[in-house]
Tab-separated table of C-alpha atoms and ligand atoms in Angstrom:
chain	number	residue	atom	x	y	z
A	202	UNK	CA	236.478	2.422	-33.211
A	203	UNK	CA	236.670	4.584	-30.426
A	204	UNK	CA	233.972	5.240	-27.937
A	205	UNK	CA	232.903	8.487	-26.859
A	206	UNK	CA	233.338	9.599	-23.278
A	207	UNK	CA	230.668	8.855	-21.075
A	208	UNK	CA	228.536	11.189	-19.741
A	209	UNK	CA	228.229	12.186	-16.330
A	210	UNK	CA	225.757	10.066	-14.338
A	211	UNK	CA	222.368	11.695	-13.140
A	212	UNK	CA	220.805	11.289	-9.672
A	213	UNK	CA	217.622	10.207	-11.593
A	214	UNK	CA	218.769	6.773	-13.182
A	215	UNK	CA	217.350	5.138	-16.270
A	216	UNK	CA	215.261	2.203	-15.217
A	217	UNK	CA	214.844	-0.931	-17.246
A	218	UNK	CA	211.735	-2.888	-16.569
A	219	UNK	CA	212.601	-6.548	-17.453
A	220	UNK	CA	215.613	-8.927	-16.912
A	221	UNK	CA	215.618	-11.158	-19.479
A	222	UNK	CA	218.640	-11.229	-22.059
A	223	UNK	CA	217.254	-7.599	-23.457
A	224	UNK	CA	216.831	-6.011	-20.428
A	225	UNK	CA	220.065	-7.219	-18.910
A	226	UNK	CA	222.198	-6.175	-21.931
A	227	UNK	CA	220.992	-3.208	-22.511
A	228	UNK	CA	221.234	-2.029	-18.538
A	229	UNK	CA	224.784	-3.694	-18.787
A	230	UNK	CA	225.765	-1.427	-22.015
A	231	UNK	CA	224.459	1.643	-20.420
A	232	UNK	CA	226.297	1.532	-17.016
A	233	UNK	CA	229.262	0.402	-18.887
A	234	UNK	CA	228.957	4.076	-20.232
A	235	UNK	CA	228.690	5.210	-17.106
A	236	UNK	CA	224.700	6.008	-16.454
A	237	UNK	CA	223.073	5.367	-13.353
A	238	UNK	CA	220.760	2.170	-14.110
A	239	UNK	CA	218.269	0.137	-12.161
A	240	UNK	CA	216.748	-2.838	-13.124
A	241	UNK	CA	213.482	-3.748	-12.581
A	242	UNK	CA	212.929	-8.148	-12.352
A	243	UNK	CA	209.363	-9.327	-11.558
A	244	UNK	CA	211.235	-12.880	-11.027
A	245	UNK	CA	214.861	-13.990	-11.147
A	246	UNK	CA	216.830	-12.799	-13.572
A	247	UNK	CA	216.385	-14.452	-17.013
A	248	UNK	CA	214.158	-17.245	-15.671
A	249	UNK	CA	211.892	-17.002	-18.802
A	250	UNK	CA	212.128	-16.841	-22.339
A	251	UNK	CA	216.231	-15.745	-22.423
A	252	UNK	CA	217.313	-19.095	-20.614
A	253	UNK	CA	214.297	-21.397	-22.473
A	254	UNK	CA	215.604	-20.631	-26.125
A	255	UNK	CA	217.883	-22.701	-28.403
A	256	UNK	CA	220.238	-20.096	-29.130
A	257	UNK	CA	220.037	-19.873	-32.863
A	258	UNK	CA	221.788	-17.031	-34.313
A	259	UNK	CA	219.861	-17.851	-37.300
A	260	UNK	CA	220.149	-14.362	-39.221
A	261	UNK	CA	219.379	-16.535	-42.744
A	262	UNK	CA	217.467	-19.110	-41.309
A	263	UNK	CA	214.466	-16.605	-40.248
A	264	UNK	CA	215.050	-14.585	-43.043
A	265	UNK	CA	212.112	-13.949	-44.666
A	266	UNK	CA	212.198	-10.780	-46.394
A	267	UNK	CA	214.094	-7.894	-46.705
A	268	UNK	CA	213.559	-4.585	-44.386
A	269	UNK	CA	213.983	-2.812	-40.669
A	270	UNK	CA	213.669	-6.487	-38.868
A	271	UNK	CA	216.391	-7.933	-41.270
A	272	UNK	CA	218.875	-4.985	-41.403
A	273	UNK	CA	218.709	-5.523	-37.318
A	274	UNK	CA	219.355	-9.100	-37.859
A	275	UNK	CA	222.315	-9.095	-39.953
A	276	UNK	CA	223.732	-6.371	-37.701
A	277	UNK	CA	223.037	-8.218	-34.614
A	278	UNK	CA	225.100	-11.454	-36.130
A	279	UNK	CA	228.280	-9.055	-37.220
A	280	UNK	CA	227.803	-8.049	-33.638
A	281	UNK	CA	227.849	-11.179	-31.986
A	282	UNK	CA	231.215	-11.957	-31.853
A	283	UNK	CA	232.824	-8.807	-30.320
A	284	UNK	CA	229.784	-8.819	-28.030
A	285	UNK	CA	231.117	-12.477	-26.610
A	286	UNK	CA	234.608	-10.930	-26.572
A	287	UNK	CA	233.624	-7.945	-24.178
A	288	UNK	CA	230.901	-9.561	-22.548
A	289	UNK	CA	233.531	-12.411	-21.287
A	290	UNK	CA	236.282	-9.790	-20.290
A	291	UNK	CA	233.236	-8.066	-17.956
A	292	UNK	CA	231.906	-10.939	-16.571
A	293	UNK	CA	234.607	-14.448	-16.955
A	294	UNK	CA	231.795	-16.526	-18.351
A	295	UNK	CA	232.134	-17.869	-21.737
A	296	UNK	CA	228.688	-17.930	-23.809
A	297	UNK	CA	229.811	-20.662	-25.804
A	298	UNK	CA	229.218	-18.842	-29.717
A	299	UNK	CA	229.688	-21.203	-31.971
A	300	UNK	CA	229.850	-20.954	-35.934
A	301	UNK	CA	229.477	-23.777	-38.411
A	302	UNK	CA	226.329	-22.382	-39.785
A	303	UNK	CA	222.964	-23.798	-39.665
A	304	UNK	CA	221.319	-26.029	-42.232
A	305	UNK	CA	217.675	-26.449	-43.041
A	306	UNK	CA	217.121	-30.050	-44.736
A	307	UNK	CA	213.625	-31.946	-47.032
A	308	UNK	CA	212.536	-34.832	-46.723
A	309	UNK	CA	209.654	-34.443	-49.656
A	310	UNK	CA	209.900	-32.707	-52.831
A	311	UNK	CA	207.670	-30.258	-51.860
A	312	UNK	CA	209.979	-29.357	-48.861
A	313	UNK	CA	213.021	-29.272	-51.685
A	314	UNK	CA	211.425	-27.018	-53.589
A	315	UNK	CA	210.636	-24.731	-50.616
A	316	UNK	CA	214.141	-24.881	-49.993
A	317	UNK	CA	215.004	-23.858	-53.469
A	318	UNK	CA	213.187	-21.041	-53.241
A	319	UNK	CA	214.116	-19.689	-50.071
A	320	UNK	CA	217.735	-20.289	-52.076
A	321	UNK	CA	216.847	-18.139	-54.591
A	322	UNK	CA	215.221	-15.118	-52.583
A	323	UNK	CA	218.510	-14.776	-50.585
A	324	UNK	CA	220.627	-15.247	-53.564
A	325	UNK	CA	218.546	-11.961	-54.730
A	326	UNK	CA	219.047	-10.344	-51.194
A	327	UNK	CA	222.821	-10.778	-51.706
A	328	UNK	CA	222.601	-13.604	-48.417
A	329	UNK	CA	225.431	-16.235	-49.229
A	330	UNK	CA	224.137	-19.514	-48.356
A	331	UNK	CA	225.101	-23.417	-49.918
A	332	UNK	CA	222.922	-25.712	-51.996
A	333	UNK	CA	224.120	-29.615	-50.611
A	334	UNK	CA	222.889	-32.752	-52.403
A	335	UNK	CA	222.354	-35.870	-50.128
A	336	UNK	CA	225.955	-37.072	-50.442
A	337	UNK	CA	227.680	-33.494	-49.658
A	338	UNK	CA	224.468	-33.203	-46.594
A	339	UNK	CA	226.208	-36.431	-45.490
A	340	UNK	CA	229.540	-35.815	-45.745
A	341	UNK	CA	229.145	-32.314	-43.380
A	342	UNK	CA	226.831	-34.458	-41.119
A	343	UNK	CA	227.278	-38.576	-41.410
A	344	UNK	CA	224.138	-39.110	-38.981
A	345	UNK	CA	221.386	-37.458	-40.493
A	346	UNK	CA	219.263	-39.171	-42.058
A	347	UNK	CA	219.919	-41.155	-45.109
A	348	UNK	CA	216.380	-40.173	-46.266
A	349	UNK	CA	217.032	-36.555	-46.737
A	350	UNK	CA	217.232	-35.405	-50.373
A	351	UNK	CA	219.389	-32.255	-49.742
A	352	UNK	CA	219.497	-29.344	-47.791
A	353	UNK	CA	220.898	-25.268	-47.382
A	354	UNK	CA	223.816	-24.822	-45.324
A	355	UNK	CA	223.609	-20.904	-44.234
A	356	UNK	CA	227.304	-20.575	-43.222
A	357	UNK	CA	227.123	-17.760	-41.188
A	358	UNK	CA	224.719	-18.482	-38.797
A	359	UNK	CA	225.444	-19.624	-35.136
A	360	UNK	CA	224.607	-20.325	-31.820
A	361	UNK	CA	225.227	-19.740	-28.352
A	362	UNK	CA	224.010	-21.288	-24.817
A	363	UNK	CA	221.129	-18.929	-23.718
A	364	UNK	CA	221.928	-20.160	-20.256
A	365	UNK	CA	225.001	-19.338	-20.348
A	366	UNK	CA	224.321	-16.046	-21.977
A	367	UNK	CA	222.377	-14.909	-19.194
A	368	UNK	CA	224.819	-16.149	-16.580
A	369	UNK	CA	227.275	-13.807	-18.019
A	370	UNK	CA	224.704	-10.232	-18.883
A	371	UNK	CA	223.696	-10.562	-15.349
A	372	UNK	CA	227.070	-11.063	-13.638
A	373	UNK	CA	228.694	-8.498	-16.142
A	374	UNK	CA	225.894	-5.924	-15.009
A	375	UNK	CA	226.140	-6.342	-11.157
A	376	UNK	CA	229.735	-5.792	-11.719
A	377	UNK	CA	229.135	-2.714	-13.761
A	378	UNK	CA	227.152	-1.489	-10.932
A	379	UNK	CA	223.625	-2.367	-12.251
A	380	UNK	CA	221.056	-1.949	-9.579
A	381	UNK	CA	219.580	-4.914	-9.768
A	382	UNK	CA	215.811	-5.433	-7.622
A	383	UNK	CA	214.960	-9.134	-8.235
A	384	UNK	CA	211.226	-9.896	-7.035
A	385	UNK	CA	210.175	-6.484	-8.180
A	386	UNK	CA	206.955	-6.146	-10.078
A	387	UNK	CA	206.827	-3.056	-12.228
A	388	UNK	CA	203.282	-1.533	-12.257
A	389	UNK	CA	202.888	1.452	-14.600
A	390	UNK	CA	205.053	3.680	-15.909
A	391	UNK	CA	204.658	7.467	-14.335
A	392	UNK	CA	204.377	10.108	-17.186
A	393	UNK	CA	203.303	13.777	-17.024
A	394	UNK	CA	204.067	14.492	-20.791
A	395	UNK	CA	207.403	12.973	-20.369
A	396	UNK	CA	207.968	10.114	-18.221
A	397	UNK	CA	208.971	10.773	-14.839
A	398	UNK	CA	208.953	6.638	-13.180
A	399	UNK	CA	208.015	3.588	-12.002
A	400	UNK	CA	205.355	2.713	-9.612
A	401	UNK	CA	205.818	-0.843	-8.395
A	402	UNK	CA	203.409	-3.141	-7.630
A	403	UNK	CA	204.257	-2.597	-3.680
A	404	UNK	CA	202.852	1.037	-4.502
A	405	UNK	CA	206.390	2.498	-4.002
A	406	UNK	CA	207.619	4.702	-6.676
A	407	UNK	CA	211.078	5.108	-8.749
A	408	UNK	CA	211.739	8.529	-10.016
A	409	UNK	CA	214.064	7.968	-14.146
A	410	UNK	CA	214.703	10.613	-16.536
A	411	UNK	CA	214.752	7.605	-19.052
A	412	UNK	CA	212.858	3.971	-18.881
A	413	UNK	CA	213.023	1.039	-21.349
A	414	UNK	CA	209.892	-1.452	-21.493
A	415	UNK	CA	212.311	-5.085	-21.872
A	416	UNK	CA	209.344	-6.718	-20.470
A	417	UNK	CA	209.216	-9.790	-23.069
A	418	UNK	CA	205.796	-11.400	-23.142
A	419	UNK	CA	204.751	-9.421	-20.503
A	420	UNK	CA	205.394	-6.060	-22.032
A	421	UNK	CA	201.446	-5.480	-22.315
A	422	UNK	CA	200.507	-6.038	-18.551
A	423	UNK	CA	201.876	-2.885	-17.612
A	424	UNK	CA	200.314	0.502	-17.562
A	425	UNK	CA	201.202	3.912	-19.042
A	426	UNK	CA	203.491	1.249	-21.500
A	427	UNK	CA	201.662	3.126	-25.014
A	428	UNK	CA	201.737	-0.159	-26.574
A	429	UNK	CA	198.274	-1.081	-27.752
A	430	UNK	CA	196.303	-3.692	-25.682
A	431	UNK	CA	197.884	-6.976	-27.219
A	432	UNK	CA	200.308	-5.599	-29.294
A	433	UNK	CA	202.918	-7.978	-27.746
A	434	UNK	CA	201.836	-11.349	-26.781
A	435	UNK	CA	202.891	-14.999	-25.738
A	436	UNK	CA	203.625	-17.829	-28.055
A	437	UNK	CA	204.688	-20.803	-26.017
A	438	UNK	CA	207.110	-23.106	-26.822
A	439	UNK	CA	208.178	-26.315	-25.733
A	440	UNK	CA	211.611	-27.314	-25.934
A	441	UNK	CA	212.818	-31.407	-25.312
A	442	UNK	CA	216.432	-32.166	-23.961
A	443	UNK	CA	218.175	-35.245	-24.553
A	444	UNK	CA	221.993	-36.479	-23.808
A	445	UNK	CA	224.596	-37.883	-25.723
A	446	UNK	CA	227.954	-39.163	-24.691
A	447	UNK	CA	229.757	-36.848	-27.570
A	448	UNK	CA	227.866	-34.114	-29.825
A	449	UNK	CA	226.160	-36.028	-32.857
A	450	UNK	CA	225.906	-32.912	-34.554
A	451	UNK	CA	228.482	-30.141	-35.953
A	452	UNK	CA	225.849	-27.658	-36.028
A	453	UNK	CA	221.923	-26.372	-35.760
A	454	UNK	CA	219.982	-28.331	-38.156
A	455	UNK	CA	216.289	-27.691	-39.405
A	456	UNK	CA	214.159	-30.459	-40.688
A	457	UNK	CA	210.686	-29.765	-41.326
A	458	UNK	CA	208.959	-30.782	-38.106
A	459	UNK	CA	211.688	-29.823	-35.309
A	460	UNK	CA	215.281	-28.182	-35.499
A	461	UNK	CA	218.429	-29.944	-33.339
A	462	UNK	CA	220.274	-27.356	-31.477
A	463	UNK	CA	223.987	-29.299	-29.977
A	464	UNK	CA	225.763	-28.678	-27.123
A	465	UNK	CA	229.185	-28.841	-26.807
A	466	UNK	CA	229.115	-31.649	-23.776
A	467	UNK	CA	226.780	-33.069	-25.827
A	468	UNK	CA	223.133	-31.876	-24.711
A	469	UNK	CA	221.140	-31.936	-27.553
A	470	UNK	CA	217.672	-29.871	-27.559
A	471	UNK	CA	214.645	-30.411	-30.104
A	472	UNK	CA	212.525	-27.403	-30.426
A	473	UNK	CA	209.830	-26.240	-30.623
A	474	UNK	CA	206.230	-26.025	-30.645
A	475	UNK	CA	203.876	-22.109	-31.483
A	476	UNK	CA	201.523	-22.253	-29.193
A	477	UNK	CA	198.785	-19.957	-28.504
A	478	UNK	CA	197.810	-20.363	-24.693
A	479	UNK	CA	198.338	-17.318	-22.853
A	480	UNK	CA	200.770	-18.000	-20.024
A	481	UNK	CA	200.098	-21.583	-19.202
A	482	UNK	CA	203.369	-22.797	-18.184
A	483	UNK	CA	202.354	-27.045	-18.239
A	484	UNK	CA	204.006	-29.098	-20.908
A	485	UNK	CA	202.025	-31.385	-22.923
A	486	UNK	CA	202.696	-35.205	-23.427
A	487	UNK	CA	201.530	-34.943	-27.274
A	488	UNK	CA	203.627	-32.140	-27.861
A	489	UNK	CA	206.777	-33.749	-26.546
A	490	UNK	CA	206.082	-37.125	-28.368
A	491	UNK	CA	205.919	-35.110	-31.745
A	492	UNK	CA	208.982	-33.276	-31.055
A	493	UNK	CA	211.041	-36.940	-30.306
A	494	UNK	CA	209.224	-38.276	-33.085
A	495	UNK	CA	210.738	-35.832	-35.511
A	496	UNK	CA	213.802	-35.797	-34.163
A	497	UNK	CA	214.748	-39.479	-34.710
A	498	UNK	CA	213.304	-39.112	-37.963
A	499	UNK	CA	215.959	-36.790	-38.535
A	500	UNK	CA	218.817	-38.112	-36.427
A	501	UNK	CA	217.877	-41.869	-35.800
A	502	UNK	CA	220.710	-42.343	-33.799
A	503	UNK	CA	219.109	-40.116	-31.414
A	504	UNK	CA	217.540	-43.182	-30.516
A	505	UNK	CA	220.403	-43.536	-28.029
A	506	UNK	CA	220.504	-40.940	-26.192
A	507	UNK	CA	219.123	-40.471	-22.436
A	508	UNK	CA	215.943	-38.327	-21.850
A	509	UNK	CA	217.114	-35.248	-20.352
A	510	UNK	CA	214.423	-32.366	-18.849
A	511	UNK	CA	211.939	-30.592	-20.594
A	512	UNK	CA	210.540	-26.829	-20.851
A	513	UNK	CA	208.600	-24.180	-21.735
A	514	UNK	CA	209.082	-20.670	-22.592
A	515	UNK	CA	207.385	-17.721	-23.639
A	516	UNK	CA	207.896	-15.498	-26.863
A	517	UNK	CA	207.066	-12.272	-27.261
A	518	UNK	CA	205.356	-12.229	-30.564
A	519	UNK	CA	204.427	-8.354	-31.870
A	520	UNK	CA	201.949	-7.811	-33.657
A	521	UNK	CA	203.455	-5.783	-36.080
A	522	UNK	CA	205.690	-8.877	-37.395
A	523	UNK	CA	208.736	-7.101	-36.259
A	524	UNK	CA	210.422	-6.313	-33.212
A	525	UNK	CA	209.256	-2.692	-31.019
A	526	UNK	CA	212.884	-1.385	-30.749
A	527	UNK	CA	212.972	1.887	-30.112
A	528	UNK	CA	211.608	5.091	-28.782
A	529	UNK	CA	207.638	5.208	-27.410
A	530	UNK	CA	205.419	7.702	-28.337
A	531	UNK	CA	206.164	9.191	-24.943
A	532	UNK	CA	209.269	11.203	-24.389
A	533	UNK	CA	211.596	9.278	-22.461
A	534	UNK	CA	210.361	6.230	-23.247
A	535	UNK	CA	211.705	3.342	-25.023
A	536	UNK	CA	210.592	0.080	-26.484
A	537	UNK	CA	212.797	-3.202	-26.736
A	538	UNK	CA	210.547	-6.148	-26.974
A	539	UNK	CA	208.390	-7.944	-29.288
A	540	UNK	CA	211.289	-10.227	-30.608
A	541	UNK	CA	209.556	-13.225	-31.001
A	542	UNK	CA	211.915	-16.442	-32.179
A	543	UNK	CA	214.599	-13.972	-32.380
A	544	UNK	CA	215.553	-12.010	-29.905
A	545	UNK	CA	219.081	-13.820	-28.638
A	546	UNK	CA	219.959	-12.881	-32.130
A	547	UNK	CA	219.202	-9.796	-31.635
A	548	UNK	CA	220.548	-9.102	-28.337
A	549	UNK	CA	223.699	-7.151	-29.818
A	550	UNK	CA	221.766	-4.828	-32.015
A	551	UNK	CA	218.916	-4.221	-29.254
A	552	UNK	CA	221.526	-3.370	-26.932
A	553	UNK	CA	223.588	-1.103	-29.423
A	554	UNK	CA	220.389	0.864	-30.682
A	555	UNK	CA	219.010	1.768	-27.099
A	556	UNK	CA	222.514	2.535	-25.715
A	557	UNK	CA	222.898	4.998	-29.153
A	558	UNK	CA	218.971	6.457	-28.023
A	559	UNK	CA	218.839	6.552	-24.514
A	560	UNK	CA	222.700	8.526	-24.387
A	561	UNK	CA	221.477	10.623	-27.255
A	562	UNK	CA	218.498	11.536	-25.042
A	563	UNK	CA	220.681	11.866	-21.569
A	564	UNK	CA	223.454	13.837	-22.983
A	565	UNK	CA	220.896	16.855	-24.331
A	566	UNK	CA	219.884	19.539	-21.265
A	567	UNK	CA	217.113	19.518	-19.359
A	568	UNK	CA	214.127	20.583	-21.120
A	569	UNK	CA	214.882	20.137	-24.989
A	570	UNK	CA	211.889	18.236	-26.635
A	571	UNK	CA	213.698	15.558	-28.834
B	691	LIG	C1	211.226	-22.409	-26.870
B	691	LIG	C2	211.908	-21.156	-27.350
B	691	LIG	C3	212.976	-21.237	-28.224
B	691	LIG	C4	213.608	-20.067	-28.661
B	691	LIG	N1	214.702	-20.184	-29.472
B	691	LIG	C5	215.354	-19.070	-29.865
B	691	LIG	C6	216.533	-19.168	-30.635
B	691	LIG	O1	216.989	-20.263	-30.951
B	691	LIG	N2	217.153	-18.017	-31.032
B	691	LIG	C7	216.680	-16.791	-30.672
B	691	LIG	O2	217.282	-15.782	-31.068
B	691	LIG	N3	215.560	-16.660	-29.916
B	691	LIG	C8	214.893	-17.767	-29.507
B	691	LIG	N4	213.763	-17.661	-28.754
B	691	LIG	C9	213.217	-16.341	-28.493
B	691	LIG	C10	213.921	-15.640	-27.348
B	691	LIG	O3	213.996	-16.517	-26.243
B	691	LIG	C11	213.154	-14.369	-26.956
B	691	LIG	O4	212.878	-13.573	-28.089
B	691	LIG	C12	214.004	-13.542	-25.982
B	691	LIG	O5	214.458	-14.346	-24.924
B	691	LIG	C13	213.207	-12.381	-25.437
B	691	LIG	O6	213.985	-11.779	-24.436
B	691	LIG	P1	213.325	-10.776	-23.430
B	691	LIG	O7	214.384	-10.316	-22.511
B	691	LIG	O8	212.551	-9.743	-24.206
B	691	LIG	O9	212.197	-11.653	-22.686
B	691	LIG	P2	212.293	-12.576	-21.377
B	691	LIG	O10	213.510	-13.382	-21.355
B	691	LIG	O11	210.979	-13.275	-21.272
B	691	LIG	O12	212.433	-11.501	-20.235
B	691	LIG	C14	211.407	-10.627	-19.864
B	691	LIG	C15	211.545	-10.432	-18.364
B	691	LIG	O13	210.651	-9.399	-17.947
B	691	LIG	C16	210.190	-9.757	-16.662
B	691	LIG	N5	208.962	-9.009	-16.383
B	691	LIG	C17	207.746	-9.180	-16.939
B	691	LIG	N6	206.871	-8.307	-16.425
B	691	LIG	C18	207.548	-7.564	-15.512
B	691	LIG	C19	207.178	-6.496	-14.633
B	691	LIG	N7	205.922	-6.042	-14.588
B	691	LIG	N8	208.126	-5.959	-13.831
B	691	LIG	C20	209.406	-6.429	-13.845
B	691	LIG	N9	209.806	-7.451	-14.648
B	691	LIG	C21	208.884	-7.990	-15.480
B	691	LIG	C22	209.951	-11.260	-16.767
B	691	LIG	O14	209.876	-11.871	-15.491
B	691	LIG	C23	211.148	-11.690	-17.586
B	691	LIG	O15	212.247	-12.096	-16.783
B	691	LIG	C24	213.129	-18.805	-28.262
B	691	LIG	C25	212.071	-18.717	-27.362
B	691	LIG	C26	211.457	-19.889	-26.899
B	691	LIG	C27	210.330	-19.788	-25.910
């Protein structure tokens, strides 16, 4: 498909407030159309939730039903690949996408039957995914455990290294010519009927046409935002790393107390705790125990791998149960946060829908109410 031209660039940028992996690709998408954009990073680039998550693509996995937050989904896995493609040619660095699926597995009959059902929905959704007794579990992954009485294989699901993912969105925007301004707290967002900037927390203000709220957890703390006190909150997570000499695993696996997310050099992580603390950042020794625990009851030759770190990370959970992608109730501003356990899934789609809005918006003269 071809893209159309880009517009000419205005002396009044678009500023994005946030630069996690939403923030970053959507700034990155719109200079790469040729729009003046600043970015707005209270910390270092992508030094919370985007480089903290497993990097499930799980489009199936998280399914739950069908609607806006699914369509999004299944768009934002199509879109992975040639996202990868043109995110490498703009910035060298490989985000390591990976397919082989992603399988959820029981223990218990209960968990089976779970499983069956969750079968059965996407089978009525039109969602391809593969019923595996214990002996064909075993034979796609010899070192799960030989207690597992079956499992679904959702065969188009993937994964990436968030890590490495936001290595690459924030090289590949600097080199787009991004303005980047790490260590700078957004404030409030200026409106006078339309929006019309940024005051910082230094007092200084930014003058934008356009401004996107990618503030993750955070999205809330800022004024003139028009999302509803606690509309978007934090859900911590803890995350354990361990090391293993070769990857034990072919792919993301799901048991019912922890999922395994591999590596390719052979990293291993065990996620991950819902937590509702506000923003404290400590780990917790009980939570990390339970994670292990469950992970060798899955993989027991875990058993022999070497402790590597461990983290936490904040989700933005909305409260409407679905993503806030899209424009605000003020003109010339947009939502993208609110994407909970999902949103490097649904980085792509994110990125595609605000570059679609926010050129719609730019390329229309001066003064026409949208
Ligand atoms: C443990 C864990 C595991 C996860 N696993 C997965 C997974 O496997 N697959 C998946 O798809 N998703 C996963 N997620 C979810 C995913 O990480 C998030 O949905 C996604 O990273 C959100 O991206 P974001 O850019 O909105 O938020 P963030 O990455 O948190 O970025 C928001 C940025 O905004 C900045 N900011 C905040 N306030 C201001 C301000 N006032 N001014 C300027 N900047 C500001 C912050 O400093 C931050 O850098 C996981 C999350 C966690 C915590």
């Amino acid at each position: 498909m071809t893209e159309p031209p880009p517009p000419r660039s205005s002396a009044a940028p678009v500023v994005v407030i946030g630069g996690g992996a939403i923030g970053l690709a959507i700034a990155w998408r719109l200079a790469r159309r040729g729009l003046g954009v600043t970015l707005l990073e209270r910390g270092e680039l992508g030094a919370e939730a985007s480089s903290h998550a497993g990097g499930i693509l799980g489009a199936q996995t998280e399914a739950h039903e069908a609607g806006a937050a699914q369509r999004l989904a299944l768009a934002s896995r199509r879109a992975w690949p040639r996202f990868a493609r043109e995110l490498h040619a703009d910035s060298g660095v490989d985000v390591e996408l990976r397919g082989g699926g992603v399988l959820r597995v029981a223990f218990a009959p209960a968990e089976l039957r779970a499983l069956r059902d969750t079968h059965r929905r996407q089978q009525r959704l039109g969602l391809p995914a593969r019923w595996l007794p214990p002996r064909e579990l075993r034979a796609l992954e010899p070192e799960l455990s030989p207690q597992l009485l079956g499992g679904l294989w959702f065969e188009r699901d993937r994964r990436v290294d968030p890590a490495r993912l936001v290595q690459a969105l924030a090289t590949a925007a600097l080199r787009r010519g991004v303005r980047v301004r790490t260590h700078t707290p957004a404030r409030d967002i200026v409106c006078d009927g339309r929006v019309r900037g940024v005051t910082l927390e230094s007092g200084a203000r930014l003058r934008a046409t356009q401004v996107v709220l990618a503030a993750g957890a955070w999205s809330c703390t800022l004024g003139g935002t028009g999302l509803e006190p606690g509309l978007v909150e934090p859900v911590r997570g803890q995350i354990v790393q361990l090391e293993c000499a070769s990857p034990p695993l072919g792919r993301v696996v799901f048991g019912p107390r922890c999922y395994l997310v591999p590596r390719d050099d052979g990293r291993v992580l065990i996620g991950s705790t819902e937590e509702r603390v506000g923003f404290e950042r400590g780990p917790t020794a009980g939570a990390q125990s339970a994670l292990l625990r469950a992970a060798l009851e899955l993989l027991p030759s875990l058993a022999q791998a070497r402790p590597g770190p461990t983290w936490v990370g904040f989700r933005p959970y909305s409260q409407r149960g679905a993503p806030l992608v899209g424009p605000a109730p003020i003109a010339g501003l947009y939502w993208a946060t609110g994407h909970y356990r999902n949103g490097i899934l649904l980085t792509p789609g994110t990125a595609a829908q605000l570059e679609r809005l926010v050129l719609r918006e730019h390329a229309r003269p001066p003064g026409r109410a949208r």
